[in-house]
mmCIF file of C-alpha atoms in Angstrom:
data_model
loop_
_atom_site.group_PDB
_atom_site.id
_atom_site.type_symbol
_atom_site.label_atom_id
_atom_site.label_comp_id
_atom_site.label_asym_id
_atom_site.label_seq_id
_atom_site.Cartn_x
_atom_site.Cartn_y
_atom_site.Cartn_z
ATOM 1 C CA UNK A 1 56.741 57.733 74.733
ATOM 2 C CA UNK A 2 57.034 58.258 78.470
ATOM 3 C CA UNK A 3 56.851 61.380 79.407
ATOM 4 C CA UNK A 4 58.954 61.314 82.502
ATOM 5 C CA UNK A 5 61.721 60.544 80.133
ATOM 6 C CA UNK A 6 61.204 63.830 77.736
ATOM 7 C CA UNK A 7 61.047 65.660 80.523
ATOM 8 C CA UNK A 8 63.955 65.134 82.026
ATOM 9 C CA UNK A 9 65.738 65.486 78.344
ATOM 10 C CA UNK A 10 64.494 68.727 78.225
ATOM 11 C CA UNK A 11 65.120 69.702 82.003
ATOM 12 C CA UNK A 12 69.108 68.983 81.247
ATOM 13 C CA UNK A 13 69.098 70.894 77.632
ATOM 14 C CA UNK A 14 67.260 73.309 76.167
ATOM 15 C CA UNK A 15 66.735 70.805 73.104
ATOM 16 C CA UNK A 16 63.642 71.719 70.594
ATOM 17 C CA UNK A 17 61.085 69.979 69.998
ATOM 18 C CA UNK A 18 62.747 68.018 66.481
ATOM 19 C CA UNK A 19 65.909 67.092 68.352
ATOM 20 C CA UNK A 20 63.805 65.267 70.910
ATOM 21 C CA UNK A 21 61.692 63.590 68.070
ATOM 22 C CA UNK A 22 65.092 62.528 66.551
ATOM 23 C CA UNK A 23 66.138 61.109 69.807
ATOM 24 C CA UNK A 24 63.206 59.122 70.708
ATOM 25 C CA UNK A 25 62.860 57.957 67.084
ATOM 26 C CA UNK A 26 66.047 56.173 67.740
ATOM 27 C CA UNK A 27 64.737 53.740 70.581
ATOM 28 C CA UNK A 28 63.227 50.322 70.468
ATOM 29 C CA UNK A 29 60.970 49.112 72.914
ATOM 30 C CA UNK A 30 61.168 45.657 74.543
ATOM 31 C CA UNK A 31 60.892 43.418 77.235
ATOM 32 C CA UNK A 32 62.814 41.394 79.755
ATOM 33 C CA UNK A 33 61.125 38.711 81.403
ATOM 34 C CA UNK A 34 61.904 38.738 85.000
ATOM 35 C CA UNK A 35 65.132 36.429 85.486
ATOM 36 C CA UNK A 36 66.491 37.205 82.220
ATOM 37 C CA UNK A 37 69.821 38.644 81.560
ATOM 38 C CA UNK A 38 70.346 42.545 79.792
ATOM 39 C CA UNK A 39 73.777 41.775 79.913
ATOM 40 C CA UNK A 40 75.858 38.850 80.835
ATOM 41 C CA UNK A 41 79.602 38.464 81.567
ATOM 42 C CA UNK A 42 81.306 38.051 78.388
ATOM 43 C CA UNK A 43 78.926 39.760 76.400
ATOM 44 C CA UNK A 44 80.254 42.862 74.948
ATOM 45 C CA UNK A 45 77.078 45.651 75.799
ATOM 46 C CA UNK A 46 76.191 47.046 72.666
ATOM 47 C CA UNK A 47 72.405 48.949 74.305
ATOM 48 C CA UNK A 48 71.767 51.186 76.788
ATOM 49 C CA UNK A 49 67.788 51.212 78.219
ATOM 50 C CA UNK A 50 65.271 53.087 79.942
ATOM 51 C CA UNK A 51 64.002 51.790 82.357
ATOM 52 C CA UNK A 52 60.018 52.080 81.465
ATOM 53 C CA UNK A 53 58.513 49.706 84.131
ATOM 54 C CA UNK A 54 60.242 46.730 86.073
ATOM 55 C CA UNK A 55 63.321 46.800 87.893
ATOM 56 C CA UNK A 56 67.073 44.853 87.619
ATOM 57 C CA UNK A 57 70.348 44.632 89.236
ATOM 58 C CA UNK A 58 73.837 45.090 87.993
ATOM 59 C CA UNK A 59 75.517 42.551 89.718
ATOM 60 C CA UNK A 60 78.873 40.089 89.921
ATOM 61 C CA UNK A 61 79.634 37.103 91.173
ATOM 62 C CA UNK A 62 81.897 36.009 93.559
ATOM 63 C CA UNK A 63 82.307 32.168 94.893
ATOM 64 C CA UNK A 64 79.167 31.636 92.803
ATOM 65 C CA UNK A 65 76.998 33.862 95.072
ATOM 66 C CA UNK A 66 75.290 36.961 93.186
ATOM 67 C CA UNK A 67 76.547 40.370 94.426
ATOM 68 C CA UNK A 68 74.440 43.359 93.567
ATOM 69 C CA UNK A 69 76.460 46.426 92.739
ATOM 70 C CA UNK A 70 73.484 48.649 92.074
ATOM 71 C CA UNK A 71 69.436 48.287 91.171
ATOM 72 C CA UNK A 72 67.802 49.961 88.052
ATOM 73 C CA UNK A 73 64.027 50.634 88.457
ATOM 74 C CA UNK A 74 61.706 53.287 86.369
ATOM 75 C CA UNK A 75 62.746 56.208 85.147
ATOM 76 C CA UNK A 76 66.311 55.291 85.094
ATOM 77 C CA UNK A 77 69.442 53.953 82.085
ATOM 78 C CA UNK A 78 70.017 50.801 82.593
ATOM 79 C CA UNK A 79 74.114 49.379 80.953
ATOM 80 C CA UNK A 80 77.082 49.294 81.921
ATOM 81 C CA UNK A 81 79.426 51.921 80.356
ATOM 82 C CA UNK A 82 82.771 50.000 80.704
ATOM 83 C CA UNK A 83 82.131 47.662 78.266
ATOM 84 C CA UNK A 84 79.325 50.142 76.657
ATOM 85 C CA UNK A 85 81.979 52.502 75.607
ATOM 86 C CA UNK A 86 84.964 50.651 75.403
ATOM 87 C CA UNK A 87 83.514 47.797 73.695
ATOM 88 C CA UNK A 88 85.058 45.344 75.569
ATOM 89 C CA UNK A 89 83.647 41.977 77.114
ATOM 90 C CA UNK A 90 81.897 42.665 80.548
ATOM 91 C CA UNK A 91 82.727 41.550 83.848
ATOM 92 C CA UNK A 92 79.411 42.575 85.179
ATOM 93 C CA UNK A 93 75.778 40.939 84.812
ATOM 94 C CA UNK A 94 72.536 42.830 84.678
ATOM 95 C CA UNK A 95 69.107 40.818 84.820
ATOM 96 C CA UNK A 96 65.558 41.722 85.086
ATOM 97 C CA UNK A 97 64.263 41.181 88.687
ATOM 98 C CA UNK A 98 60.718 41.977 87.917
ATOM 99 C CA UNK A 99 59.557 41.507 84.042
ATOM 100 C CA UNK A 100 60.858 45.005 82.694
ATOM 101 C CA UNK A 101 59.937 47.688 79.592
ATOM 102 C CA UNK A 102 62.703 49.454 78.459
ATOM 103 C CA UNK A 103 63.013 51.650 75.496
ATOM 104 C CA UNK A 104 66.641 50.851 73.826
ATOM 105 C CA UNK A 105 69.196 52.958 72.317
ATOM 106 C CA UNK A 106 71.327 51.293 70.197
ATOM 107 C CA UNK A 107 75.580 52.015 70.369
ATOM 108 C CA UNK A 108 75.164 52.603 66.617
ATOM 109 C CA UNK A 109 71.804 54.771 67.275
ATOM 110 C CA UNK A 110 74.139 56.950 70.326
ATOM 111 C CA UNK A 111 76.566 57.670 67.544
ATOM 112 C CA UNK A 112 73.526 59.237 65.105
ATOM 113 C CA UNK A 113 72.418 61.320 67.548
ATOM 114 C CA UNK A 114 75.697 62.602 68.476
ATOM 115 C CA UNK A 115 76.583 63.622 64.929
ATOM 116 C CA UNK A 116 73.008 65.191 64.068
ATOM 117 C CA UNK A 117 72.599 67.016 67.463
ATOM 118 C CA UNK A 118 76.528 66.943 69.873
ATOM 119 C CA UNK A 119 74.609 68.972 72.258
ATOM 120 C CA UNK A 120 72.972 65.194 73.601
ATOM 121 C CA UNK A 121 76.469 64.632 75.285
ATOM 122 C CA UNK A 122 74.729 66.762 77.856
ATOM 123 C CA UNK A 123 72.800 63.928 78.362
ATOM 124 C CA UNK A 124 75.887 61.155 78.213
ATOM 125 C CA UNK A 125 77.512 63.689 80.711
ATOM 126 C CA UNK A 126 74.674 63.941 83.250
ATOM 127 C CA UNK A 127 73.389 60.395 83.903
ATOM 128 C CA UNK A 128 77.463 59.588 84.207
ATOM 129 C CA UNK A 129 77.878 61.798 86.847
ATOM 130 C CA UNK A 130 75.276 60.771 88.701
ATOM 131 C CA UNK A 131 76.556 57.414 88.521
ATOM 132 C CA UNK A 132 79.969 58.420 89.612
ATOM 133 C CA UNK A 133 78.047 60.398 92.504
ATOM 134 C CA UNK A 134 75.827 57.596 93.241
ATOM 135 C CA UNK A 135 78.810 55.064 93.407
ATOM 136 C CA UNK A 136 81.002 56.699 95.375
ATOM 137 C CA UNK A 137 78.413 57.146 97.938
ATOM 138 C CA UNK A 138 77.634 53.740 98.059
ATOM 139 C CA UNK A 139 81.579 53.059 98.261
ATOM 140 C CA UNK A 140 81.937 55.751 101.181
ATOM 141 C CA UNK A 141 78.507 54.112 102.975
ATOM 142 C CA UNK A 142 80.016 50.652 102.863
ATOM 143 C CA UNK A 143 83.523 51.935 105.067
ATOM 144 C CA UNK A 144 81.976 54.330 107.368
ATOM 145 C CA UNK A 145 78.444 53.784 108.189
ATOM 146 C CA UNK A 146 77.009 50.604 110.797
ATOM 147 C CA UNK A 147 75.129 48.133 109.059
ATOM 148 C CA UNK A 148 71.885 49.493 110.730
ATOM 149 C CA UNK A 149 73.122 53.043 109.163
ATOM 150 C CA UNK A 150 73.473 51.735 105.940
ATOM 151 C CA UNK A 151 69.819 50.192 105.817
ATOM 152 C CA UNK A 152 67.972 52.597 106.780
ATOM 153 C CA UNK A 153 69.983 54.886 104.444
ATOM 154 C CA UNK A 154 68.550 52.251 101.899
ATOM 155 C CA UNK A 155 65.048 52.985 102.870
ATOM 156 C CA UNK A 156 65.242 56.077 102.734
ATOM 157 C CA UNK A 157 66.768 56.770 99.473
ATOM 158 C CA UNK A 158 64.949 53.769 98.065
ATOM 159 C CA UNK A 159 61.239 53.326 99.532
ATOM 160 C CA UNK A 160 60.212 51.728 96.723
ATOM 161 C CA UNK A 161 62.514 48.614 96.193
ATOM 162 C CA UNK A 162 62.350 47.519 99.886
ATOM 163 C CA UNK A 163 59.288 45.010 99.229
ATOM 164 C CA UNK A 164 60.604 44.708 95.374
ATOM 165 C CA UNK A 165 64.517 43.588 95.820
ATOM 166 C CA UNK A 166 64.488 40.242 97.429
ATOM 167 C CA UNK A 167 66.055 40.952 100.787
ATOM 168 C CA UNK A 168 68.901 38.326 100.225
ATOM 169 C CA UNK A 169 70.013 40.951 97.555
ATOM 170 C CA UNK A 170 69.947 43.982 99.965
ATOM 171 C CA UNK A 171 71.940 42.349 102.585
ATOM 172 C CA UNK A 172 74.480 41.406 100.031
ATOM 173 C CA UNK A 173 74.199 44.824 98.321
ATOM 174 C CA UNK A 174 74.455 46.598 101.839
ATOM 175 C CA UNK A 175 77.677 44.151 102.896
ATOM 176 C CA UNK A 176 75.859 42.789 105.687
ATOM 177 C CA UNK A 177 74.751 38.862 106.191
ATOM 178 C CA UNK A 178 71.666 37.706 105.574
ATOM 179 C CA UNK A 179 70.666 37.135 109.361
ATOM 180 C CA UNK A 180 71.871 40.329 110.305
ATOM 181 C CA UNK A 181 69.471 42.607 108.011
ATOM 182 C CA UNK A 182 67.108 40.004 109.410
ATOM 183 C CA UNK A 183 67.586 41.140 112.987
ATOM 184 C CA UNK A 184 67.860 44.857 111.823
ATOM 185 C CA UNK A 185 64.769 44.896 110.356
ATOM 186 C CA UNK A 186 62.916 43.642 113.420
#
């Protein structure tokens, strides 16, 4: 199991050494080819994953043109919690941009741990708020920072998905056209 990810359990809780064995008995490890879809719209998103190795985007589309809303790369959950916890179809997509590991927790296996060990809502609550955090910035970046701002904000939040996101998908993700993170960049 990937270290990285126990630590960070344990960094957020003081959970023993059995309640971590409980929770990592409850994920399944598999593979996304790059291309292919975690989730698609319609699909009602019955897994959350860890991101082990690889990288994808959450993303809609609009006009038939792909619009990244956010990138998931190691160390990091990958789902969408609308339709995650509400069980309702999504409206968002998530595919693999590089072939991607992730270890899988079931909605089913969430609800196990819960009832054996409530203290893993810790968990539930952290990685949401650093969503919320991380989307609101992102919302707040997009109305008051320059499109040179906001890329080099990228960069340096981000080093490692500037030569891994195609750059089509940071100029869409940034709000800024194609030709224009083109000229920023030189």
């Amino acid at each position: 199991m990937p270290e990285e990810l126990i630590k960070k359990i344990r960094s957020i809780g003081n959970f023993s050494d059995a309640d971590i064995a409980f929770f990592i008995d409850k994920l399944d490890e598999t593979v996304i080819a790059k291309g292919e879809h975690f989730l698609s719209e319609g699909q009602v998103s019955r897994h959350l994953g860890y991101v082990v190795s690889g990288l994808a985007m959450h993303y809609k589309v609009y006009d038939g043109v792909e619009i990244p809303c956010d990138f998931t790369s190691e160390n990091g959950w990958l789902g969408y919690l609308n339709s995650f916890t509400n069980k309702t179809p999504s409206d968002m997509n998530i595919k693999a941009l590089e072939e991607t590991r992730l270890l899988l927790l079931s909605a089913d296996n969430l609800e196990k741990v819960y009832q054996v060990q409530p203290r893993f809502m810790l968990l539930k609550d952290h990685y949401t708020e650093l969503s919320f955090i991380s989307n609101t910035r992102h919302t707040a970046d997009l109305t008051m920072l320059t499109a040179k701002q906001r890329y080099y904000k990228f960069m340096q939040e981000n080093p490692g998905l500037i030569n891994r996101v195609p750059q089509y998908y940071i100029a869409a993700y940034l709000g800024i056209k194609p030709q224009s993170l083109s000229r920023i960049r030189k």
